[in-house]
PDB file of C-alpha atoms and ligand atoms in Angstrom:
ATOM      1  CA  MET A  33       0.081  -0.034  -0.018  1.00 41.00           C
ATOM      2  CA  GLU A  34       1.000   3.580  -0.710  1.00 44.00           C
ATOM      3  CA  ASP A  35       2.739   5.362   2.023  1.00 45.00           C
ATOM      4  CA  PHE A  36       0.712   8.585   2.703  1.00 47.00           C
ATOM      5  CA  HIS A  37       2.590  11.628   4.084  1.00 48.00           C
ATOM      6  CA  PHE A  38       0.666  13.889   6.268  1.00 47.00           C
ATOM      7  CA  PRO A  39       2.089  17.378   6.848  1.00 51.00           C
ATOM      8  CA  SER A  40       3.061  17.827  10.677  1.00 50.00           C
ATOM      9  CA  GLN A  41       0.247  19.567  12.469  1.00 75.00           C
ATOM     10  CA  ILE A  42       0.942  22.983  13.674  1.00 89.00           C
ATOM     11  CA  LYS A  43       0.100  23.599  17.355  1.00 95.00           C
ATOM     12  CA  LEU A  44      -2.519  26.505  17.146  1.00 97.00           C
ATOM     13  CA  LEU A  45      -3.102  26.993  20.872  1.00 96.00           C
ATOM     14  CA  ASN A  46      -0.929  27.462  23.789  1.00 96.00           C
ATOM     15  CA  GLU A  47      -1.344  26.097  27.513  1.00 95.00           C
ATOM     16  CA  ASP A  48      -3.615  29.077  28.185  1.00 97.00           C
ATOM     17  CA  ASN A  49      -5.829  28.425  25.220  1.00 96.00           C
ATOM     18  CA  LEU A  50      -4.348  31.606  23.522  1.00 98.00           C
ATOM     19  CA  ARG A  51      -3.970  31.453  19.669  1.00 98.00           C
ATOM     20  CA  LEU A  52      -0.657  32.125  17.463  1.00 97.00           C
ATOM     21  CA  ASP A  53      -1.695  35.848  17.087  1.00 97.00           C
ATOM     22  CA  GLY A  54      -2.450  36.273  20.801  1.00 97.00           C
ATOM     23  CA  ARG A  55      -6.263  36.039  20.572  1.00 98.00           C
ATOM     24  CA  ARG A  56      -8.622  34.290  22.965  1.00 98.00           C
ATOM     25  CA  LEU A  57     -10.796  31.656  21.295  1.00 98.00           C
ATOM     26  CA  ASP A  58     -13.937  33.926  21.528  1.00 98.00           C
ATOM     27  CA  GLU A  59     -12.000  37.075  19.962  1.00 98.00           C
ATOM     28  CA  LEU A  60     -12.532  38.499  16.563  1.00 98.00           C
ATOM     29  CA  ARG A  61      -9.509  39.809  14.757  1.00 98.00           C
ATOM     30  CA  PRO A  62      -9.099  43.529  14.707  1.00 98.00           C
ATOM     31  CA  ILE A  63     -11.670  45.156  12.389  1.00 98.00           C
ATOM     32  CA  LYS A  64     -11.358  48.230  10.466  1.00 98.00           C
ATOM     33  CA  LEU A  65     -14.299  49.559   8.322  1.00 98.00           C
ATOM     34  CA  GLU A  66     -14.870  52.486   5.938  1.00 98.00           C
ATOM     35  CA  VAL A  67     -17.627  53.520   3.712  1.00 98.00           C
ATOM     36  CA  GLY A  68     -17.652  55.913   0.626  1.00 97.00           C
ATOM     37  CA  VAL A  69     -14.267  55.022  -0.231  1.00 98.00           C
ATOM     38  CA  LEU A  70     -14.583  55.045  -3.994  1.00 98.00           C
ATOM     39  CA  ALA A  71     -15.496  58.227  -6.046  1.00 97.00           C
ATOM     40  CA  ARG A  72     -17.185  56.576  -9.077  1.00 97.00           C
ATOM     41  CA  ALA A  73     -19.255  53.878  -7.344  1.00 98.00           C
ATOM     42  CA  ASP A  74     -22.762  54.595  -6.070  1.00 98.00           C
ATOM     43  CA  GLY A  75     -21.702  53.062  -2.857  1.00 98.00           C
ATOM     44  CA  SER A  76     -18.592  51.532  -1.579  1.00 98.00           C
ATOM     45  CA  ALA A  77     -16.926  50.117   1.631  1.00 98.00           C
ATOM     46  CA  TYR A  78     -13.572  48.746   2.676  1.00 98.00           C
ATOM     47  CA  ILE A  79     -12.835  46.330   5.252  1.00 98.00           C
ATOM     48  CA  GLU A  80      -9.634  44.989   7.053  1.00 98.00           C
ATOM     49  CA  GLN A  81     -10.179  41.911   9.274  1.00 98.00           C
ATOM     50  CA  GLY A  82      -6.811  40.846  10.478  1.00 98.00           C
ATOM     51  CA  LYS A  83      -4.650  40.747   7.363  1.00 98.00           C
ATOM     52  CA  SER A  84      -7.640  40.428   5.194  1.00 98.00           C
ATOM     53  CA  LYS A  85      -8.188  43.450   2.989  1.00 98.00           C
ATOM     54  CA  ILE A  86     -11.355  43.773   0.908  1.00 99.00           C
ATOM     55  CA  LEU A  87     -12.964  46.513  -1.203  1.00 98.00           C
ATOM     56  CA  ALA A  88     -16.767  46.265  -2.175  1.00 99.00           C
ATOM     57  CA  ALA A  89     -18.446  48.775  -4.803  1.00 98.00           C
ATOM     58  CA  VAL A  90     -21.996  48.996  -5.640  1.00 98.00           C
ATOM     59  CA  TYR A  91     -23.382  50.185  -8.794  1.00 98.00           C
ATOM     60  CA  GLY A  92     -27.177  50.589  -9.426  1.00 95.00           C
ATOM     61  CA  PRO A  93     -30.182  50.198  -9.463  1.00 97.00           C
ATOM     62  CA  ARG A  94     -29.388  50.529 -13.276  1.00 96.00           C
ATOM     63  CA  GLU A  95     -30.562  49.075 -16.479  1.00 95.00           C
ATOM     64  CA  LEU A  96     -29.710  45.562 -16.872  1.00 94.00           C
ATOM     65  CA  HIS A  97     -27.677  43.993 -19.699  1.00 90.00           C
ATOM     66  CA  PRO A  98     -28.288  41.737 -21.303  1.00 91.00           C
ATOM     67  CA  ARG A  99     -31.939  42.447 -21.072  1.00 92.00           C
ATOM     68  CA  HIS A 100     -33.225  39.013 -21.196  1.00 94.00           C
ATOM     69  CA  LEU A 101     -32.019  38.570 -17.434  1.00 93.00           C
ATOM     70  CA  ALA A 102     -34.220  41.107 -16.276  1.00 94.00           C
ATOM     71  CA  GLN A 103     -36.881  39.929 -13.856  1.00 95.00           C
ATOM     72  CA  PRO A 104     -40.331  41.661 -14.292  1.00 95.00           C
ATOM     73  CA  ASP A 105     -41.242  42.035 -10.527  1.00 97.00           C
ATOM     74  CA  GLU A 106     -37.857  42.621  -8.947  1.00 98.00           C
ATOM     75  CA  ALA A 107     -34.153  43.736  -9.284  1.00 98.00           C
ATOM     76  CA  LEU A 108     -31.431  41.349 -10.031  1.00 98.00           C
ATOM     77  CA  LEU A 109     -28.703  41.289  -7.405  1.00 98.00           C
ATOM     78  CA  GLN A 110     -25.250  40.194  -8.664  1.00 97.00           C
ATOM     79  CA  CYS A 111     -22.262  40.147  -6.509  1.00 98.00           C
ATOM     80  CA  ILE A 112     -18.954  39.313  -8.053  1.00 98.00           C
ATOM     81  CA  TYR A 113     -16.209  38.037  -5.912  1.00 98.00           C
ATOM     82  CA  ARG A 114     -12.752  38.341  -7.280  1.00 98.00           C
ATOM     83  CA  MET A 115      -9.215  37.873  -5.754  1.00 98.00           C
ATOM     84  CA  ALA A 116      -6.154  40.180  -6.963  1.00 98.00           C
ATOM     85  CA  THR A 117      -3.464  37.997  -8.452  1.00 98.00           C
ATOM     86  CA  PHE A 118      -1.282  39.183  -5.477  1.00 98.00           C
ATOM     87  CA  SER A 119      -3.918  38.643  -2.811  1.00 98.00           C
ATOM     88  CA  VAL A 120      -2.645  35.087  -1.943  1.00 97.00           C
ATOM     89  CA  GLU A 121       0.692  33.622  -1.240  1.00 94.00           C
ATOM     90  CA  GLU A 122       0.814  31.598  -4.443  1.00 95.00           C
ATOM     91  CA  ARG A 123       0.041  33.835  -7.308  1.00 97.00           C
ATOM     92  CA  LYS A 124      -3.799  33.474  -8.412  1.00 97.00           C
ATOM     93  CA  SER A 125      -4.374  33.360 -12.057  1.00 97.00           C
ATOM     94  CA  PRO A 126      -6.323  36.408 -13.163  1.00 96.00           C
ATOM     95  CA  ALA A 127      -8.994  34.057 -14.886  1.00 97.00           C
ATOM     96  CA  PRO A 128     -12.060  33.560 -12.587  1.00 96.00           C
ATOM     97  CA  SER A 129     -11.801  30.294 -10.763  1.00 97.00           C
ATOM     98  CA  ARG A 130     -14.533  27.900  -9.758  1.00 98.00           C
ATOM     99  CA  ARG A 131     -14.153  29.117  -6.174  1.00 98.00           C
ATOM    100  CA  GLU A 132     -14.592  32.764  -7.142  1.00 98.00           C
ATOM    101  CA  THR A 133     -17.855  31.707  -8.989  1.00 98.00           C
ATOM    102  CA  GLU A 134     -19.258  29.796  -6.174  1.00 98.00           C
ATOM    103  CA  LEU A 135     -18.306  32.509  -3.520  1.00 98.00           C
ATOM    104  CA  SER A 136     -20.103  35.108  -5.814  1.00 98.00           C
ATOM    105  CA  LYS A 137     -23.144  33.062  -5.719  1.00 98.00           C
ATOM    106  CA  VAL A 138     -22.971  32.310  -1.946  1.00 98.00           C
ATOM    107  CA  ILE A 139     -22.400  36.077  -1.241  1.00 98.00           C
ATOM    108  CA  THR A 140     -25.335  37.105  -3.400  1.00 98.00           C
ATOM    109  CA  GLU A 141     -27.612  34.621  -1.718  1.00 98.00           C
ATOM    110  CA  ALA A 142     -26.543  35.897   1.692  1.00 98.00           C
ATOM    111  CA  LEU A 143     -27.143  39.469   0.899  1.00 98.00           C
ATOM    112  CA  ALA A 144     -30.526  39.052  -1.086  1.00 98.00           C
ATOM    113  CA  PRO A 145     -32.917  38.769   1.670  1.00 98.00           C
ATOM    114  CA  ALA A 146     -31.850  42.133   3.228  1.00 98.00           C
ATOM    115  CA  VAL A 147     -32.390  44.017  -0.038  1.00 98.00           C
ATOM    116  CA  PHE A 148     -36.055  45.404  -1.175  1.00 98.00           C
ATOM    117  CA  LEU A 149     -35.399  44.115  -4.657  1.00 98.00           C
ATOM    118  CA  LYS A 150     -39.101  44.484  -5.456  1.00 98.00           C
ATOM    119  CA  TYR A 151     -38.688  48.383  -5.387  1.00 97.00           C
ATOM    120  CA  TYR A 152     -36.659  48.141  -8.526  1.00 97.00           C
ATOM    121  CA  PRO A 153     -38.259  45.738 -11.265  1.00 97.00           C
ATOM    122  CA  ARG A 154     -36.155  44.799 -14.318  1.00 96.00           C
ATOM    123  CA  ALA A 155     -33.155  46.675 -12.703  1.00 97.00           C
ATOM    124  CA  SER A 156     -29.863  45.366 -11.966  1.00 98.00           C
ATOM    125  CA  ILE A 157     -27.740  46.008  -8.605  1.00 98.00           C
ATOM    126  CA  ASP A 158     -24.089  45.113  -9.002  1.00 98.00           C
ATOM    127  CA  VAL A 159     -21.828  44.547  -6.127  1.00 98.00           C
ATOM    128  CA  TYR A 160     -18.086  44.036  -7.202  1.00 98.00           C
ATOM    129  CA  ILE A 161     -16.121  42.607  -4.563  1.00 98.00           C
ATOM    130  CA  GLN A 162     -12.308  42.830  -4.660  1.00 98.00           C
ATOM    131  CA  VAL A 163      -9.955  40.837  -2.249  1.00 98.00           C
ATOM    132  CA  ILE A 164      -6.780  42.841  -2.149  1.00 98.00           C
ATOM    133  CA  GLN A 165      -5.135  40.753   0.388  1.00 98.00           C
ATOM    134  CA  ALA A 166      -6.546  37.231   1.830  1.00 98.00           C
ATOM    135  CA  ASP A 167      -5.863  35.764   5.062  1.00 98.00           C
ATOM    136  CA  GLY A 168      -8.868  33.550   5.692  1.00 98.00           C
ATOM    137  CA  GLY A 169     -12.573  34.330   6.295  1.00 98.00           C
ATOM    138  CA  THR A 170     -12.913  36.460   3.103  1.00 98.00           C
ATOM    139  CA  ARG A 171     -16.424  35.359   2.092  1.00 98.00           C
ATOM    140  CA  CYS A 172     -17.660  36.723   5.587  1.00 98.00           C
ATOM    141  CA  SER A 173     -15.506  39.941   5.426  1.00 99.00           C
ATOM    142  CA  SER A 174     -16.905  40.334   1.788  1.00 99.00           C
ATOM    143  CA  ILE A 175     -20.560  40.124   3.081  1.00 99.00           C
ATOM    144  CA  THR A 176     -19.937  42.517   5.844  1.00 99.00           C
ATOM    145  CA  ALA A 177     -18.231  45.073   3.559  1.00 98.00           C
ATOM    146  CA  ALA A 178     -20.968  44.572   0.688  1.00 98.00           C
ATOM    147  CA  SER A 179     -23.756  45.115   3.017  1.00 98.00           C
ATOM    148  CA  LEU A 180     -22.179  48.509   4.030  1.00 98.00           C
ATOM    149  CA  ALA A 181     -21.615  49.337   0.486  1.00 98.00           C
ATOM    150  CA  LEU A 182     -25.326  48.746  -0.423  1.00 98.00           C
ATOM    151  CA  ALA A 183     -26.331  50.965   2.450  1.00 98.00           C
ATOM    152  CA  ASP A 184     -23.717  53.614   1.277  1.00 97.00           C
ATOM    153  CA  ALA A 185     -25.422  53.429  -2.193  1.00 98.00           C
ATOM    154  CA  GLY A 186     -28.768  54.302  -0.347  1.00 96.00           C
ATOM    155  CA  ILE A 187     -30.318  51.138  -1.464  1.00 97.00           C
ATOM    156  CA  PRO A 188     -33.320  50.472   0.800  1.00 97.00           C
ATOM    157  CA  LEU A 189     -32.388  47.556   3.111  1.00 97.00           C
ATOM    158  CA  ARG A 190     -34.351  45.599   5.578  1.00 97.00           C
ATOM    159  CA  ASP A 191     -31.335  45.052   7.769  1.00 97.00           C
ATOM    160  CA  LEU A 192     -27.682  45.076   7.417  1.00 98.00           C
ATOM    161  CA  VAL A 193     -25.803  41.714   6.992  1.00 98.00           C
ATOM    162  CA  SER A 194     -22.976  40.769   9.284  1.00 98.00           C
ATOM    163  CA  ALA A 195     -20.873  37.885   8.994  1.00 99.00           C
ATOM    164  CA  VAL A 196     -17.986  35.864  10.487  1.00 99.00           C
ATOM    165  CA  ALA A 197     -16.870  32.302  10.738  1.00 98.00           C
ATOM    166  CA  ALA A 198     -16.326  30.111  13.718  1.00 98.00           C
ATOM    167  CA  GLY A 199     -14.417  26.866  13.613  1.00 98.00           C
ATOM    168  CA  LYS A 200     -12.436  24.296  15.376  1.00 97.00           C
ATOM    169  CA  ILE A 201      -8.767  24.348  16.207  1.00 97.00           C
ATOM    170  CA  ASP A 202      -6.961  21.945  18.326  1.00 96.00           C
ATOM    171  CA  GLY A 203     -10.199  20.415  19.141  1.00 96.00           C
ATOM    172  CA  LYS A 204     -11.588  23.766  20.511  1.00 97.00           C
ATOM    173  CA  ILE A 205     -14.325  25.951  19.078  1.00 98.00           C
ATOM    174  CA  ALA A 206     -12.740  29.497  18.038  1.00 98.00           C
ATOM    175  CA  LEU A 207     -14.172  32.681  16.334  1.00 98.00           C
ATOM    176  CA  ASP A 208     -12.855  34.375  13.155  1.00 98.00           C
ATOM    177  CA  LEU A 209     -10.137  31.833  11.980  1.00 98.00           C
ATOM    178  CA  SER A 210      -7.151  33.154  10.228  1.00 98.00           C
ATOM    179  CA  ASP A 211      -5.838  31.289   7.047  1.00 97.00           C
ATOM    180  CA  LEU A 212      -3.309  29.417   8.959  1.00 97.00           C
ATOM    181  CA  GLU A 213      -5.992  28.197  11.508  1.00 97.00           C
ATOM    182  CA  ASP A 214      -8.465  27.368   8.593  1.00 97.00           C
ATOM    183  CA  LYS A 215      -5.764  25.148   6.927  1.00 95.00           C
ATOM    184  CA  ASN A 216      -4.493  23.648  10.104  1.00 96.00           C
ATOM    185  CA  GLY A 217      -7.892  23.375  12.020  1.00 96.00           C
ATOM    186  CA  GLN A 218     -10.638  20.727  11.854  1.00 96.00           C
ATOM    187  CA  ALA A 219     -13.533  22.722  10.879  1.00 97.00           C
ATOM    188  CA  ASP A 220     -14.764  26.007   9.552  1.00 98.00           C
ATOM    189  CA  LEU A 221     -18.339  27.435   9.841  1.00 98.00           C
ATOM    190  CA  PRO A 222     -19.152  30.721   7.909  1.00 98.00           C
ATOM    191  CA  VAL A 223     -22.239  32.429   9.174  1.00 98.00           C
ATOM    192  CA  ALA A 224     -24.041  35.482   8.111  1.00 98.00           C
ATOM    193  CA  ILE A 225     -26.963  37.040   9.697  1.00 98.00           C
ATOM    194  CA  MET A 226     -29.554  39.865   9.622  1.00 98.00           C
ATOM    195  CA  PRO A 227     -29.028  40.942  13.241  1.00 97.00           C
ATOM    196  CA  ARG A 228     -32.101  43.102  13.834  1.00 95.00           C
ATOM    197  CA  LYS A 229     -34.437  40.498  12.005  1.00 92.00           C
ATOM    198  CA  GLY A 230     -32.633  37.515  13.712  1.00 94.00           C
ATOM    199  CA  LEU A 231     -32.407  35.766  10.446  1.00 97.00           C
ATOM    200  CA  THR A 232     -29.416  33.566   9.273  1.00 98.00           C
ATOM    201  CA  THR A 233     -28.563  34.171   5.468  1.00 98.00           C
ATOM    202  CA  LEU A 234     -25.433  32.015   5.061  1.00 98.00           C
ATOM    203  CA  LEU A 235     -24.406  28.691   6.992  1.00 98.00           C
ATOM    204  CA  GLN A 236     -21.813  26.712   5.420  1.00 98.00           C
ATOM    205  CA  MET A 237     -19.593  24.021   7.219  1.00 97.00           C
ATOM    206  CA  ASP A 238     -16.134  22.603   5.921  1.00 96.00           C
ATOM    207  CA  GLY A 239     -14.707  19.899   8.173  1.00 96.00           C
ATOM    208  CA  MET A 240     -16.056  17.742  10.886  1.00 94.00           C
ATOM    209  CA  MET A 241     -17.804  18.805  14.366  1.00 96.00           C
ATOM    210  CA  THR A 242     -20.031  16.883  16.623  1.00 97.00           C
ATOM    211  CA  ARG A 243     -23.637  18.094  16.945  1.00 97.00           C
ATOM    212  CA  GLU A 244     -22.724  19.982  20.359  1.00 98.00           C
ATOM    213  CA  GLU A 245     -19.705  21.539  18.849  1.00 98.00           C
ATOM    214  CA  PHE A 246     -21.693  22.787  15.846  1.00 98.00           C
ATOM    215  CA  ILE A 247     -24.168  24.550  18.168  1.00 98.00           C
ATOM    216  CA  GLU A 248     -21.358  25.921  20.169  1.00 98.00           C
ATOM    217  CA  ALA A 249     -19.709  27.259  17.112  1.00 98.00           C
ATOM    218  CA  TYR A 250     -22.707  28.614  15.573  1.00 98.00           C
ATOM    219  CA  GLU A 251     -23.520  30.522  18.680  1.00 98.00           C
ATOM    220  CA  LEU A 252     -20.162  31.938  18.914  1.00 98.00           C
ATOM    221  CA  ALA A 253     -20.424  33.010  15.254  1.00 98.00           C
ATOM    222  CA  VAL A 254     -23.774  34.797  15.822  1.00 98.00           C
ATOM    223  CA  LYS A 255     -22.184  36.681  18.748  1.00 98.00           C
ATOM    224  CA  GLY A 256     -19.204  37.657  16.476  1.00 98.00           C
ATOM    225  CA  CYS A 257     -21.726  38.923  13.922  1.00 98.00           C
ATOM    226  CA  GLN A 258     -23.562  40.971  16.380  1.00 98.00           C
ATOM    227  CA  LYS A 259     -20.373  42.782  17.509  1.00 98.00           C
ATOM    228  CA  ILE A 260     -19.609  43.289  13.704  1.00 98.00           C
ATOM    229  CA  TYR A 261     -23.218  44.705  13.399  1.00 98.00           C
ATOM    230  CA  GLU A 262     -22.418  47.399  16.036  1.00 98.00           C
ATOM    231  CA  MET A 263     -19.218  48.363  14.190  1.00 98.00           C
ATOM    232  CA  GLN A 264     -21.226  48.433  10.874  1.00 98.00           C
ATOM    233  CA  ARG A 265     -23.800  50.715  12.391  1.00 97.00           C
ATOM    234  CA  GLU A 266     -21.148  52.894  13.964  1.00 97.00           C
ATOM    235  CA  ILE A 267     -19.465  53.541  10.764  1.00 97.00           C
ATOM    236  CA  LEU A 268     -22.581  54.496   8.962  1.00 96.00           C
ATOM    237  CA  ILE A 269     -23.818  56.775  11.665  1.00 95.00           C
ATOM    238  CA  GLN A 270     -20.434  58.332  11.665  1.00 93.00           C
ATOM    239  CA  LYS A 271     -20.662  58.989   7.988  1.00 87.00           C
ATOM    240  CA  TYR A 272     -24.069  60.988   8.292  1.00 81.00           C
ATOM    241  CA  ILE A 273     -22.636  62.895  11.361  1.00 81.00           C
ATOM    242  CA  ASP A 274     -19.574  63.803   8.948  1.00 80.00           C
ATOM    243  CA  ILE A 275     -22.056  64.864   6.146  1.00 78.00           C
ATOM    244  CA  GLN A 276     -24.130  66.801   8.632  1.00 74.00           C
ATOM    245  CA  SER A 277     -21.245  68.874   9.953  1.00 78.00           C
ATOM    246  CA  GLU A 278     -19.933  69.416   6.450  1.00 80.00           C
ATOM    247  CA  ALA A 279     -23.112  70.699   5.355  1.00 80.00           C
ATOM    248  CA  SER A 280     -23.478  72.970   8.368  1.00 81.00           C
ATOM    249  CA  GLU A 281     -19.946  74.281   8.028  1.00 83.00           C
ATOM    250  CA  GLU A 282     -20.560  75.070   4.372  1.00 83.00           C
ATOM    251  CA  ALA A 283     -23.864  76.839   5.388  1.00 82.00           C
ATOM    252  CA  ASP A 284     -21.937  78.907   8.011  1.00 83.00           C
ATOM    253  CA  GLU A 285     -19.396  79.829   5.332  1.00 84.00           C
ATOM    254  CA  GLN A 286     -22.071  80.910   3.018  1.00 82.00           C
ATOM    255  CA  GLU A 287     -23.709  82.963   5.755  1.00 79.00           C
ATOM    256  CA  ASN A 288     -20.664  84.733   6.808  1.00 78.00           C
ATOM    257  CA  GLY A 289     -18.916  85.101   3.469  1.00 71.00           C
ATOM    258  CA  GLY A 290     -22.026  86.680   1.992  1.00 51.00           C
TER     259      GLY A 290
HETATM  260  O1  CDP B 268     -11.740  33.073   2.479  1.00 84.32           O
HETATM  261  P1  CDP B 268     -12.745  32.071   2.905  1.00 84.32           P
HETATM  262  O2  CDP B 268     -12.424  31.456   4.292  1.00 84.32           O
HETATM  263  O3  CDP B 268     -14.120  32.616   2.887  1.00 84.32           O
HETATM  264  O4  CDP B 268     -12.687  30.904   1.826  1.00 84.32           O
HETATM  265  P2  CDP B 268     -11.917  29.490   1.703  1.00 84.32           P
HETATM  266  O5  CDP B 268     -12.034  28.997   0.340  1.00 84.32           O
HETATM  267  O6  CDP B 268     -12.117  28.691   2.844  1.00 84.32           O
HETATM  268  O7  CDP B 268     -10.359  30.105   1.637  1.00 84.32           O
HETATM  269  C1  CDP B 268      -9.661  30.282   2.861  1.00 84.32           C
HETATM  270  C2  CDP B 268      -8.443  31.001   2.612  1.00 84.32           C
HETATM  271  O8  CDP B 268      -7.525  30.261   1.731  1.00 84.32           O
HETATM  272  C3  CDP B 268      -8.561  32.372   1.816  1.00 84.32           C
HETATM  273  O9  CDP B 268      -8.988  33.434   2.707  1.00 84.32           O
HETATM  274  C4  CDP B 268      -7.230  32.639   1.285  1.00 84.32           C
HETATM  275  O10 CDP B 268      -6.440  33.222   2.393  1.00 84.32           O
HETATM  276  C5  CDP B 268      -6.808  31.170   1.106  1.00 84.32           C
HETATM  277  N1  CDP B 268      -6.661  30.972  -0.283  1.00 84.32           N
HETATM  278  C6  CDP B 268      -5.412  30.952  -0.988  1.00 84.32           C
HETATM  279  O11 CDP B 268      -4.305  31.056  -0.533  1.00 84.32           O
HETATM  280  N2  CDP B 268      -5.379  30.771  -2.402  1.00 84.32           N
HETATM  281  C7  CDP B 268      -6.488  30.625  -3.148  1.00 84.32           C
HETATM  282  N3  CDP B 268      -6.437  30.570  -4.429  1.00 84.32           N
HETATM  283  C8  CDP B 268      -7.749  30.747  -2.542  1.00 84.32           C
HETATM  284  C9  CDP B 268      -7.795  30.927  -1.068  1.00 84.32           C
END
């Protein structure tokens, strides 16, 4: 029989259950969010989650081409997930991969329930997602950023969508796995929710978990999503505070300057 060689397993937790980047099991990676980062898009957002860096740009609602794809009673939401050639360790071919096609579909389906698509029959709402640097969990970070970009575009939403994965590393349930943890862990469970509505819009699993572990991981991911939701809300509120203060500064200048 052929002798299989398994790569030596990396120890992902120390004796205090701290992870290689110093995080506790229930800790998110540091997250930075920005909205309105692209001048030519109708709405845009940027996310950094640990070492992952992703841009999302929304165009629309606009006329749909080719027209035969138009839906008579609602808009067509189309998300396109792409990774830059330099975003991963081993250069990614610029040709769209099967993984990118699958993730585009998964991300579209995670966002669609939050969008009032019926408001725009026959139209198209396009969301372009560009992964600039990937370090695990990019489908979830993409959903978080795309939902902010849709809000930034002024598209009516039932709720924001917040996403993060939980998983299993060295036999323990952990939140927001990095690429190294994903590759060397035992399971990964990406989750997206509409937090105010209490709806789950994405649930996938890769690897093996017991039923109890699955429930623990799902609950941990939902808690993580709720924390991300607070950050998303804050950044949107901040945007409107900034617009308001810019507008009142302009009004003051006009009044004083004549
Ligand atoms: O990114 P996400 O966890 O949603 O999806 P995945 O298919 O589980 O990929 C996990 C990670 O593998 C990505 O975030 C990248 O860091 C890495 N990857 C890579 O190194 N090269 C690729 N061609 C695709 C993914």
